[in-house]
Every structure is written in C-alpha cells, then in structure tokens.
C-alpha cells in the first residue's frame, strides 16, 4: 500500500494501487483487538485503511504516536470535517448529527475547547465524584437485590451494566425522581442494539426533547446539580466578559445528550466485558476478591485490556511526519486506542490480563485535552460494581460458553449485547 | 522511590482537570474546588529531603524536559540555564504541538521524589506538568 505518496484524503487510492485494507480489521479472540495491530505496530505504525464512511484514513497504532498526535495542535477534533473517518456506515443525516454532537465540546479545538471544558471540570474532579460514591453504592445494592430475587439465568447487561450508569447520570444531571423511569427507559432503548433503528431514533428524539424541557426549567430555576450549576456558571462567565455565554441553550442540550451518550453505554460495556474477562480468568478474579484494596488498579487493567473505544477519529490540519509517512493536511486519522493499549514496548505481555500490572498509562480514556471528562465517574462506578457484585454473588458464572456471547463487533464502542449469568 | 528530588511545575492554564495526577500521587496533587484545576499541595511528601533545599531561590532552577516517555527520560544537567518555567514545548519532538499557548502562569510545589514526579508528568493528558531540578 502507498506509504510515501498518500492519496488525497477524501478520494480512494488510484485503482492501479491495491486498495488499503478495510477498517475495522477482523478480531480473532473476542477479548482482543484485531491481531493485525501487532504487525502494524512493528512494521507500519501509521498505515492507510479504508473506512466504512468511504474514505481512506491513517490508522495510528503505537502508544507513543497515539499520545503524540493527541497532544499536537496540528490535529483537529472537528466532528464536522468532511474527511473525518467514521467507523460505521454513515448517511448525510448521521454525519450532521455527529457534527452537531461535536459542537458542544468534543468536536472543538483549542482555544474554544478549553473555555467550554473549563466550565465543566469542577463537576468531575476526583473529590466531587467521590461524593457520588454513596449514591452509586445504593444503586448497585438495589439492583443486586433485584437480581438475586429474580430468575436464573439472568442478563447482567439489562440487570446491572446499563442501569448503573443510567441511574447515576440521572443523579448527576439532576433529573427529577418522577422523570427517571421515563428517562431511563428511553436511554436504554437508544443504546440497545437489536432494537429497530426507528425505535432507537424515536427514543433519542424523546430524550433530546426531554432534556430541552429540563434545561428550560433549570434556566428558570437552577438547582444544585450539574446542569443547574453549569447554567449559573455560564451566566457568570457571560457577565464577566460582557459577552455571549460559552453555552447557549442548544449547546447545553447538546452537552447533556453528549454526557448521556458518553457516560452510559461505555461504562455498561466496560462492566459487561470486565465481568466476562474476570470470570474467564479465575486467578485474576481471586486476586481482587481476596484483596479489595487491589480493585482500583485492577480497574485500570480492565480499562487497558478491553479498551472499548478501538479508535478515535481526527483530521490533520497541517502536514505531519510520523512513523515514516507524511500525513497531509486534511487527511483523516484513526487514533488507535486499543492497539496502543496492547503496545508491547510499553506494556510487557500486553495480551495477558494481569490485574496486578499496576499500569495507569493506558489510553482507554484517550489522551490530550479531550481525555474523557467522566473518567473518574467511570472508575468509581466500576470499582463499586466489581467489589459489590463479586462479594454479594461469589458463585457468579457465565450461563453460556464464552463463544456463544454476542460481542458488538460492528459497533464503534465494543462490548456485549447480553451477558447471561447464573450463580 | 528514586531518592532524587525534583520540583514539579504546573501550568494551570493548560490543565484540563482530568485528575490523573491526583490518582497517581494524592500526597502531591489536588484539584481546586473553585476551578477544578491542578493544585500542588504545599506540604507534599518529600522523603529524605534536606530542609535547606526547600529554600533554594527560584532563579537557580534549571528547567528540564517534560512529558517524555519513561524509557527515554533522564535528567539532563546540560539543559541551558533559563528563567524558571517548563521547557516542554522546546523539548517536544513536534515543536508545533501546543505552541499556541502563550507564556503560561506556572505554580510551583515543594520537592518531591523524582519517580513520583515523572509518573505524574507522563500521565498528564494536557502536558500541564513538567519537572525542574532544584
């Protein structure tokens, strides 16, 4: 494949050249990223691939290169850029939706991004998230009470993995108790594969309409919750600058949708994959059940090992020399989080799940200024779920063989559709 | 613990409040309740520190490289003497990266163990931390 003379970003390589491999590459073991990543890291660390959205893009597979690009001002997160490589088939409408989601936060570049993120970071500090721990514990305890009282086998995705983050998001955002059932039903339908696309879109639209109304109410009477405090800070920032607030109403709705999208299915997937991974590796499970103090670092290893976000799309704003190639201005980039997390030059025996590894420098939450703002919330949820689940149900086991589980191979966020368990 | 002591410089304008430093070294770092950004605790653990070292005047500090992977790090005594401040942009393998940030306000901390400091610098996603030898 062409290494030194890349084709223009939006156009496939000339037909005389063999086309680049199709992305995503195939997985072998469902717990591992595509096996070809190892050879790419060794031989072609920045390589051309063809994505389902029709473009060719540069796949970046080494840990060092991933972190370098994510801290490089020549790399843009613009979700509206036509060359942004998307790993799911897209329509013009879905591209517009992706661009719209990006406008509130994740698709912005410095300095605009820093202003918006700066409005939010007090909500996600380690200390602030720790104040949510008693609520998270209460949620997990209640869901496990229900699970234990119900039939066996049970689907842990529906019983625990999805409801934990969804209920915690309601608390975080300040969704009134009376609305939470409405909210959670739609939040779950929206992310549930196997549900008809129209039904998912309808749930998403209802969720957006709900958050629009909720924000209108909070603009009139901001409560002491994330969205209420954000509204107050937003007005204070506008008053201090005698200008426009960083977030207008539509951007606030977009942000609330983004927090929902980013904080719901991702955490659920980490829980479902993590439970499956530990049940398949009983020695690793024993290492955390025998020593609860080991759980926080074990969560880092689960995050490294499963890296549910395989790649993150970016676009080059200027020419960049990297890994023996010239990435040209306008080229799409796929930043390989899952590959970086298995980089053997950074993590010895990278394909071994080792909960005692003690490595925090994975990129499961990304790197650079866009690193996951909710990462400490995800850690808190995971820690409480894993500690409580295996303490309450020490005999937990898979109800079907591993190879019968339904993995989300064609989804931009990897995980399990269902996790049948018994005890 | 390396036994060597260094100072950590924190550029609060660059900080994005991810909290990685707090998780990595809770005795050294905190996050402000006011803006969520990094704080270096004034009495951070400084094992084996010589109290005399803590009074070294700031102008004698030599800046060191920042945010390089552990495998390629090494305190460089050859770093040219400069006013206090992080040198990560100049030492970066891609000088265009993050140079859009103007001269940053820098906060300083006490002396901390070099291994602890390097781990925090490496983890910081916004490259807001750098090291300086006292």
Coordinates of C-alpha atoms in Angstrom, one line a residue:
Chain A
X1 CA 0.0 0.0 0.0
X2 CA 1.2 3.5 -0.6
X3 CA 3.4 4.7 2.2
X4 CA 5.2 7.8 0.9
X5 CA 2.6 9.2 -1.5
X6 CA -0.7 9.1 0.2
X7 CA -3.9 9.7 -1.9
X8 CA -5.9 12.8 -1.2
X9 CA -7.9 12.3 1.9
X10 CA -11.4 12.1 0.5
X11 CA -10.6 10.1 -2.6
X12 CA -9.8 6.4 -2.5
X13 CA -6.3 5.4 -3.8
X14 CA -5.9 5.2 -7.6
X15 CA -7.3 1.9 -8.9
X16 CA -3.9 0.8 -10.1
X17 CA -2.8 0.6 -6.5
X18 CA -4.1 -2.3 -4.4
X19 CA -6.8 -0.7 -2.1
X20 CA -5.9 -0.4 1.5
X21 CA -7.3 -2.9 4.0
X22 CA -10.9 -2.3 5.1
X23 CA -11.4 -1.0 8.5
X24 CA -12.3 -2.2 11.1
X25 CA -10.0 -5.1 10.8
X26 CA -11.3 -8.5 11.9
X27 CA -11.0 -9.6 15.5
X28 CA -9.9 -13.2 16.4
X29 CA -10.3 -13.7 20.1
X30 CA -13.3 -11.6 21.2
X31 CA -11.3 -10.2 24.2
X32 CA -8.5 -9.0 22.0
X33 CA -8.3 -6.2 19.4
X34 CA -7.6 -7.3 15.8
X35 CA -4.5 -9.4 15.7
X36 CA -3.1 -7.5 12.8
X37 CA -2.5 -4.5 15.0
X38 CA 0.7 -6.2 16.4
X39 CA 2.3 -6.4 13.0
X40 CA 1.3 -2.9 12.1
X41 CA 2.9 -1.6 15.3
X42 CA 6.1 -3.4 14.3
X43 CA 6.2 -2.6 10.6
X44 CA 3.7 0.1 9.5
X45 CA 2.8 2.0 12.6
X46 CA 1.0 4.7 10.6
X47 CA -0.9 2.9 7.8
X48 CA -3.6 3.5 5.2
X49 CA -7.0 1.9 5.8
X50 CA -10.4 2.3 4.1
X51 CA -13.3 3.1 6.5
X52 CA -17.0 2.3 6.1
X53 CA -17.7 6.0 5.5
X54 CA -15.9 5.6 2.2
X55 CA -12.6 7.4 2.8
X56 CA -9.1 6.3 3.3
X57 CA -7.5 7.3 6.6
X58 CA -4.3 6.8 8.5
X59 CA -4.5 4.2 11.3
X60 CA -2.0 5.0 14.1
X61 CA -1.2 2.0 16.2
X62 CA 1.8 2.8 18.5
X63 CA 1.3 4.1 22.1
X64 CA 3.9 6.8 21.6
X65 CA 2.5 8.0 18.3
X66 CA -1.1 8.0 19.7
X67 CA -0.2 10.2 22.6
X68 CA 2.0 12.4 20.4
X69 CA -0.8 13.1 17.9
X70 CA -3.4 13.7 20.7
X71 CA -1.2 16.5 22.1
X72 CA -0.4 18.0 18.7
X73 CA -2.0 21.3 17.8
X74 CA -1.9 20.3 14.1
X75 CA -4.5 17.6 14.8
X76 CA -8.2 18.6 14.9
X77 CA -11.1 17.0 16.6
X78 CA -13.6 18.7 14.3
X79 CA -16.6 16.4 14.0
X80 CA -18.0 18.4 11.1
X81 CA -14.9 17.9 8.8
X82 CA -15.9 16.1 5.7
X83 CA -12.7 13.9 5.9
X84 CA -13.4 12.8 9.5
X85 CA -13.1 9.0 9.2
X86 CA -16.1 7.2 10.7
X87 CA -16.0 3.5 11.5
X88 CA -19.7 2.9 11.0
X89 CA -21.6 3.4 7.7
X90 CA -22.9 6.9 7.6
X91 CA -25.7 8.9 5.8
X92 CA -25.6 12.7 5.3
X93 CA -28.1 12.9 8.2
X94 CA -26.0 10.9 10.6
X95 CA -22.9 12.9 9.6
X96 CA -24.9 16.1 10.5
X97 CA -25.9 14.5 13.8
X98 CA -22.3 13.6 14.6
X99 CA -21.2 17.2 13.7
X100 CA -24.0 18.6 16.0
X101 CA -22.9 16.4 18.9
X102 CA -19.4 17.7 18.4
X103 CA -20.3 21.4 18.6
X104 CA -20.9 21.4 22.4
X105 CA -17.5 20.1 23.4
X106 CA -15.8 17.0 21.8
X107 CA -15.5 18.4 18.3
X108 CA -13.9 21.7 19.4
X109 CA -10.2 22.6 19.1
X110 CA -8.2 24.9 21.4
X111 CA -8.8 27.6 22.5
X112 CA -12.6 27.3 22.2
X113 CA -12.5 23.8 23.6
X114 CA -10.7 24.9 26.8
X115 CA -13.3 27.6 27.5
X116 CA -16.1 25.0 27.3
X117 CA -14.3 22.3 29.2
X118 CA -13.3 24.8 31.8
X119 CA -16.9 25.3 32.6
X120 CA -17.4 21.7 33.5
X121 CA -14.3 20.4 35.2
X122 CA -15.3 21.2 38.8
X123 CA -18.1 18.7 38.2
X124 CA -15.8 15.8 37.5
X125 CA -12.9 16.3 39.9
X126 CA -11.8 13.3 41.9
X127 CA -13.3 14.8 45.1
X128 CA -16.6 15.7 43.5
X129 CA -17.0 12.3 42.1
X130 CA -16.2 10.7 45.5
X131 CA -19.3 12.5 46.9
X132 CA -21.4 10.4 44.5
X133 CA -20.0 7.1 45.8
X134 CA -22.7 6.5 48.4
X135 CA -25.4 7.0 45.8
X136 CA -23.6 4.7 43.4
X137 CA -23.4 2.1 46.1
X138 CA -27.1 2.4 46.9
X139 CA -27.9 1.9 43.2
X140 CA -25.7 -1.1 42.9
X141 CA -27.1 -2.7 46.1
X142 CA -30.7 -2.2 44.9
X143 CA -30.0 -3.7 41.5
X144 CA -28.3 -6.7 43.1
X145 CA -31.2 -7.2 45.5
X146 CA -33.5 -7.4 42.4
X147 CA -31.1 -9.6 40.5
X148 CA -30.8 -12.1 43.4
X149 CA -34.6 -12.1 43.9
X150 CA -35.2 -12.8 40.2
X151 CA -34.9 -15.9 38.0
X152 CA -31.7 -17.6 36.9
X153 CA -30.0 -17.3 34.5
X154 CA -30.3 -13.5 34.2
X155 CA -28.9 -11.0 31.7
X156 CA -26.4 -8.9 33.6
X157 CA -26.3 -6.2 30.9
X158 CA -30.0 -5.5 31.4
X159 CA -30.0 -6.1 35.2
X160 CA -26.8 -4.2 36.2
X161 CA -24.5 -3.0 33.4
X162 CA -26.8 -0.5 31.8
X163 CA -28.9 0.7 34.7
X164 CA -26.0 1.6 37.0
X165 CA -24.6 4.3 34.7
X166 CA -28.0 5.4 33.6
X167 CA -29.3 5.9 37.2
X168 CA -26.1 7.7 38.2
X169 CA -26.4 10.0 35.2
X170 CA -29.9 11.0 36.3
X171 CA -28.5 11.8 39.7
X172 CA -25.5 13.7 38.3
X173 CA -27.5 15.7 35.8
X174 CA -30.4 16.4 38.2
X175 CA -33.2 14.6 36.5
X176 CA -36.1 14.7 38.9
X177 CA -37.1 11.4 40.5
X178 CA -40.5 11.5 39.0
X179 CA -39.0 11.5 35.5
X180 CA -36.3 8.9 36.0
X181 CA -38.3 5.9 34.7
X182 CA -39.3 7.8 31.6
X183 CA -35.7 8.9 31.1
X184 CA -34.1 5.5 31.7
X185 CA -36.4 3.6 29.5
X186 CA -35.5 5.8 26.6
X187 CA -31.8 5.9 27.5
X188 CA -31.7 2.2 27.4
X189 CA -33.7 1.8 24.1
X190 CA -31.5 4.3 22.5
X191 CA -28.3 2.3 23.0
X192 CA -29.8 -1.2 22.7
X193 CA -28.8 -3.0 19.5
X194 CA -31.3 -5.3 18.2
X195 CA -34.0 -2.6 18.7
X196 CA -35.2 -1.3 15.4
X197 CA -33.3 1.8 14.2
X198 CA -36.6 3.8 14.0
X199 CA -37.4 3.0 17.6
X200 CA -33.9 3.9 18.7
X201 CA -34.1 7.2 16.9
X202 CA -37.6 7.9 18.4
X203 CA -36.2 7.2 21.9
X204 CA -33.2 9.5 21.1
X205 CA -35.5 12.3 19.9
X206 CA -37.8 11.9 23.0
X207 CA -34.7 12.1 25.2
X208 CA -33.5 15.2 23.5
X209 CA -36.9 16.8 23.8
X210 CA -37.0 15.9 27.5
X211 CA -33.5 17.4 28.1
X212 CA -34.6 20.5 26.2
X213 CA -37.6 20.9 28.6
X214 CA -35.5 20.1 31.6
X215 CA -32.9 22.7 30.7
X216 CA -35.6 25.3 30.1
X217 CA -36.9 24.6 33.6
X218 CA -33.4 24.8 35.1
X219 CA -32.7 28.0 33.3
X220 CA -35.7 29.5 35.2
X221 CA -34.8 27.8 38.5
X222 CA -31.3 26.3 38.5
X223 CA -31.0 23.6 41.1
X224 CA -27.9 22.4 42.9
X225 CA -26.9 19.8 40.3
X226 CA -24.5 19.6 37.4
X227 CA -26.8 21.3 34.9
X228 CA -28.1 23.9 37.3
X229 CA -24.6 24.9 38.4
X230 CA -23.5 25.0 34.8
X231 CA -26.3 27.4 34.0
X232 CA -25.2 29.6 36.8
X233 CA -21.5 29.5 35.8
X234 CA -22.4 30.1 32.2
X235 CA -24.2 33.3 33.1
X236 CA -21.5 34.4 35.4
X237 CA -18.9 33.9 32.6
X238 CA -21.1 36.0 30.2
X239 CA -21.5 38.7 32.8
X240 CA -17.7 38.8 33.5
X241 CA -16.9 39.1 29.8
X242 CA -19.8 41.3 29.0
X243 CA -20.4 38.9 26.1
X244 CA -22.1 35.7 25.0
X245 CA -22.2 32.8 27.4
X246 CA -19.9 29.9 26.5
X247 CA -23.0 27.6 26.1
X248 CA -26.3 28.8 24.6
X249 CA -29.5 26.8 25.2
X250 CA -29.0 24.4 22.3
X251 CA -25.3 23.8 23.2
X252 CA -26.5 22.9 26.8
X253 CA -29.0 20.4 25.3
X254 CA -26.2 19.0 23.1
X255 CA -23.9 18.8 26.1
X256 CA -26.5 16.9 28.2
X257 CA -27.0 14.5 25.2
X258 CA -23.3 14.1 25.0
X259 CA -22.9 13.3 28.7
X260 CA -25.7 10.7 28.3
X261 CA -24.1 9.1 25.3
X262 CA -20.6 9.1 26.6
X263 CA -21.4 8.0 30.2
X264 CA -24.0 5.3 29.6
X265 CA -23.1 2.6 27.1
X266 CA -19.4 3.0 27.5
X267 CA -19.5 2.2 31.3
X268 CA -22.0 -0.6 30.7
X269 CA -19.7 -2.2 28.2
X270 CA -16.7 -2.0 30.5
X271 CA -18.7 -3.7 33.2
X272 CA -20.0 -6.4 31.0
X273 CA -16.6 -7.1 29.4
X274 CA -14.8 -6.9 32.7
X275 CA -17.2 -9.4 34.4
X276 CA -16.8 -11.8 31.5
X277 CA -13.0 -11.3 31.5
X278 CA -12.7 -12.0 35.2
X279 CA -15.0 -15.0 35.1
X280 CA -12.8 -16.4 32.3
X281 CA -9.7 -15.8 34.4
X282 CA -10.5 -17.1 37.8
X283 CA -7.0 -16.4 39.2
X284 CA -7.4 -12.7 38.3
X285 CA -10.8 -12.7 39.9
X286 CA -9.4 -14.2 43.0
X287 CA -6.7 -11.6 43.1
X288 CA -9.3 -8.9 43.6
X289 CA -11.8 -10.8 45.8
X290 CA -9.0 -11.7 48.2
X291 CA -7.7 -8.1 48.3
X292 CA -10.3 -5.4 47.8
X293 CA -7.6 -2.8 48.1
X294 CA -6.3 -4.1 44.7
X295 CA -9.6 -3.2 43.0
X296 CA -8.7 0.4 41.8
X297 CA -5.6 -0.7 40.0
X298 CA -7.4 -3.8 38.7
X299 CA -9.9 -1.4 37.1
X300 CA -7.0 0.3 35.3
X301 CA -6.0 -3.1 33.9
X302 CA -9.6 -3.9 32.7
X303 CA -9.6 -0.5 31.0
X304 CA -6.3 -1.1 29.3
X305 CA -7.1 -4.7 28.3
X306 CA -10.6 -4.1 26.9
X307 CA -10.2 -0.5 25.5
X308 CA -13.8 -0.4 24.4
X309 CA -13.1 2.6 22.1
X310 CA -11.0 0.9 19.4
X311 CA -10.1 4.2 17.6
X312 CA -10.9 7.9 17.8
X313 CA -11.3 9.9 14.6
X314 CA -9.3 13.1 14.0
X315 CA -8.2 15.2 11.0
X316 CA -4.8 16.6 10.3
X317 CA -4.7 20.4 9.9
X318 CA -1.2 20.5 8.5
X319 CA 1.3 18.1 7.2
X320 CA 2.8 15.8 9.9
X321 CA 5.7 13.5 9.5
X322 CA 5.1 10.4 11.6
X323 CA 6.1 6.7 11.5
X324 CA 7.9 7.0 8.2
X325 CA 5.0 8.6 6.3
X326 CA 3.8 12.1 5.6
X327 CA 0.3 12.7 6.8
X328 CA -1.0 15.5 4.7
X329 CA -3.2 18.4 5.8
X330 CA -6.8 17.3 5.5
X331 CA -6.1 13.6 5.9
X332 CA -8.3 11.6 8.3
X333 CA -6.7 9.9 11.2
X334 CA -7.8 6.9 13.3
X335 CA -6.1 7.1 16.6
X336 CA -5.7 3.5 17.8
X337 CA -6.5 3.4 21.5
X338 CA -7.0 -0.4 21.6
X339 CA -3.8 -1.0 19.7
X340 CA -1.8 1.5 21.9
X341 CA -3.1 -0.4 25.0
X342 CA -1.5 -3.6 23.7
X343 CA 1.8 -2.0 22.6
X344 CA 4.4 -4.5 23.7
X345 CA 7.1 -1.8 24.0
X346 CA 5.0 -0.1 26.8
X347 CA 3.1 -3.0 28.4
X348 CA 5.1 -6.3 28.8
X349 CA 3.0 -9.3 27.8
X350 CA 0.3 -6.9 26.6
X351 CA -2.3 -9.6 25.7
X352 CA -2.3 -11.0 29.3
X353 CA -4.9 -9.7 31.6
X354 CA -2.9 -9.0 34.8
X355 CA -4.9 -7.1 37.4
X356 CA -1.6 -6.6 39.4
X357 CA 0.1 -4.9 36.5
X358 CA -0.1 -1.5 38.1
X359 CA -0.1 0.5 34.9
X360 CA -2.1 3.7 34.6
X361 CA -0.7 5.0 31.3
X362 CA -3.2 3.2 29.1
X363 CA -5.2 5.4 26.7
X364 CA -8.6 3.8 27.3
X365 CA -9.9 7.3 28.1
X366 CA -7.9 8.9 25.4
X367 CA -5.1 11.5 25.9
X368 CA -4.7 15.2 25.3
X369 CA -7.2 17.9 26.1
X370 CA -10.1 15.7 25.1
X371 CA -9.3 12.9 27.5
X372 CA -12.6 11.6 28.9
X373 CA -14.0 14.2 31.3
X374 CA -16.1 11.5 33.1
X375 CA -13.2 9.1 33.6
X376 CA -13.3 9.3 37.4
X377 CA -17.0 8.7 37.5
X378 CA -16.5 5.6 35.3
X379 CA -13.7 4.5 37.7
X380 CA -16.0 5.0 40.7
X381 CA -18.9 3.1 39.1
X382 CA -16.6 0.2 38.1
X383 CA -14.9 -0.1 41.5
X384 CA -18.2 -0.2 43.3
X385 CA -19.8 -2.6 40.8
X386 CA -16.9 -5.1 40.8
X387 CA -16.4 -5.0 44.5
X388 CA -20.0 -5.4 45.4
X389 CA -21.0 -7.9 42.6
X390 CA -18.4 -10.5 43.5
X391 CA -18.9 -10.0 47.3
X392 CA -22.6 -10.5 47.0
X393 CA -22.6 -13.3 44.4
X394 CA -19.3 -15.2 44.9
X395 CA -20.7 -18.1 42.8
X396 CA -21.3 -15.9 39.8
X397 CA -20.6 -17.7 36.5
X398 CA -21.4 -17.4 32.8
X399 CA -24.6 -19.2 31.8
X400 CA -23.4 -19.9 28.3
X401 CA -19.9 -20.7 26.9
X402 CA -17.8 -17.6 26.1
X403 CA -18.0 -18.3 22.3
X404 CA -21.8 -18.0 22.5
X405 CA -21.7 -14.5 23.8
X406 CA -22.8 -11.7 21.4
X407 CA -20.0 -9.2 21.1
X408 CA -20.6 -5.8 19.5
X409 CA -18.2 -6.4 16.5
X410 CA -19.8 -3.8 14.3
X411 CA -20.2 -1.0 16.9
X412 CA -18.0 2.0 17.4
X413 CA -18.0 1.1 21.1
X414 CA -17.1 -2.5 21.8
X415 CA -18.9 -4.5 24.4
X416 CA -21.5 -7.3 25.0
X417 CA -25.1 -7.2 23.9
X418 CA -26.1 -9.5 26.6
X419 CA -24.3 -11.3 29.4
X420 CA -26.2 -14.4 30.6
X421 CA -25.1 -15.3 34.1
X422 CA -26.2 -17.7 36.8
X423 CA -25.0 -18.5 40.4
Chain B
X1 CA 11.4 5.8 45.1
X2 CA 14.5 7.1 43.3
X3 CA 15.8 9.1 46.2
X4 CA 16.3 12.1 43.8
X5 CA 14.2 15.1 44.5
X6 CA 12.7 17.4 41.9
X7 CA 10.3 20.2 41.7
X8 CA 7.0 19.9 39.7
X9 CA 5.9 22.9 37.7
X10 CA 2.1 23.0 36.9
X11 CA 0.7 25.2 34.1
X12 CA -2.9 25.7 35.4
X13 CA -4.0 27.3 32.1
X14 CA -3.2 24.1 30.3
X15 CA -4.7 21.8 32.9
X16 CA -8.0 20.1 31.9
X17 CA -8.8 18.7 35.3
X18 CA -8.6 15.0 34.3
X19 CA -7.4 14.2 37.8
X20 CA -4.7 11.7 36.7
X21 CA -2.1 13.4 38.9
X22 CA -4.4 13.2 41.9
X23 CA -4.9 9.4 41.3
X24 CA -1.2 8.9 40.7
X25 CA 0.1 10.9 43.7
X26 CA -2.6 12.0 46.0
X27 CA 0.0 13.3 48.5
X28 CA 1.4 15.7 46.0
X29 CA -1.6 16.9 43.9
X30 CA -5.1 18.1 44.5
X31 CA -7.8 19.8 42.4
X32 CA -9.2 23.2 43.2
X33 CA -12.8 23.3 44.3
X34 CA -13.1 26.7 42.6
X35 CA -12.0 25.7 39.1
X36 CA -11.2 22.0 39.1
X37 CA -7.6 22.6 38.0
X38 CA -4.4 21.2 39.5
X39 CA -3.0 22.3 42.8
X40 CA 0.3 21.1 44.1
X41 CA 0.0 20.6 47.9
X42 CA 2.4 22.8 49.8
X43 CA 3.5 20.1 52.1
X44 CA 3.7 17.3 49.6
X45 CA 5.7 14.3 50.8
X46 CA 9.4 14.9 50.2
X47 CA 11.1 11.8 51.7
X48 CA 14.7 12.3 52.7
X49 CA 14.5 15.9 51.8
X50 CA 17.1 18.3 53.2
X51 CA 15.2 21.2 54.6
X52 CA 17.9 23.5 53.3
X53 CA 16.9 22.5 49.8
X54 CA 13.5 23.9 50.1
X55 CA 14.7 27.4 50.3
X56 CA 16.7 27.4 47.1
X57 CA 15.8 30.6 45.3
X58 CA 13.7 30.1 42.2
X59 CA 16.1 31.7 39.8
X60 CA 18.6 28.9 40.4
X61 CA 16.2 26.2 39.0
X62 CA 17.2 24.7 35.7
X63 CA 14.2 23.6 33.6
X64 CA 14.2 20.0 32.4
X65 CA 12.4 18.2 29.7
X66 CA 8.8 17.3 30.2
X67 CA 6.4 14.6 29.2
X68 CA 8.8 12.3 27.6
X69 CA 8.2 8.5 27.8
X70 CA 9.9 6.9 30.7
X71 CA 12.2 4.8 28.5
X72 CA 13.9 7.9 27.1
X73 CA 14.0 10.1 30.1
X74 CA 17.0 11.2 32.1
X75 CA 17.6 14.3 33.9
X76 CA 19.8 16.5 31.8
X77 CA 22.3 18.6 33.6
X78 CA 23.2 20.0 30.2
X79 CA 19.9 21.9 30.0
X80 CA 20.8 25.5 29.5
X81 CA 20.1 27.8 32.4
X82 CA 16.9 29.7 31.8
X83 CA 14.3 31.5 33.8
X84 CA 12.0 29.2 35.7
X85 CA 9.3 27.6 33.6
X86 CA 8.6 24.4 31.7
X87 CA 10.6 23.7 28.6
X88 CA 8.4 21.0 27.2
X89 CA 7.5 22.9 24.1
X90 CA 11.1 23.3 23.1
X91 CA 12.0 19.8 24.1
X92 CA 8.9 18.3 22.3
X93 CA 9.5 16.1 19.3
X94 CA 6.9 18.2 17.5
X95 CA 7.5 21.8 18.2
X96 CA 4.3 22.9 16.5
X97 CA 2.4 21.0 19.2
X98 CA 0.6 23.2 21.8
X99 CA 2.8 26.2 20.9
X100 CA -0.5 28.2 20.6
X101 CA -0.5 28.6 24.3
X102 CA 1.0 31.9 25.4
X103 CA 3.6 32.2 28.2
X104 CA 1.8 30.2 30.9
X105 CA 1.4 31.1 34.6
X106 CA 3.3 28.5 36.5
X107 CA 2.7 27.3 40.0
X108 CA 5.5 25.6 41.9
X109 CA 5.5 23.0 44.5
X110 CA 7.8 21.5 47.1
X111 CA 10.4 18.9 46.4
X112 CA 9.1 15.5 45.5
X113 CA 10.5 12.2 44.6
X114 CA 11.6 12.1 41.0
X115 CA 9.9 8.8 40.2
X116 CA 6.6 10.0 41.6
X117 CA 7.0 13.3 39.7
X118 CA 7.9 11.6 36.4
X119 CA 4.9 9.3 36.6
X120 CA 2.6 12.2 37.1
X121 CA 4.2 14.2 34.2
X122 CA 3.8 11.2 31.9
X123 CA 0.2 10.6 32.8
X124 CA -0.9 14.2 32.5
X125 CA -3.0 14.3 29.3
X126 CA -2.7 18.0 28.8
X127 CA 1.0 18.2 29.3
X128 CA 0.5 20.7 32.1
X129 CA 3.2 19.3 34.3
X130 CA 6.9 19.5 34.0
X131 CA 10.0 18.9 36.1
X132 CA 12.7 21.2 37.3
X133 CA 15.7 20.3 39.3
X134 CA 16.1 22.4 42.4

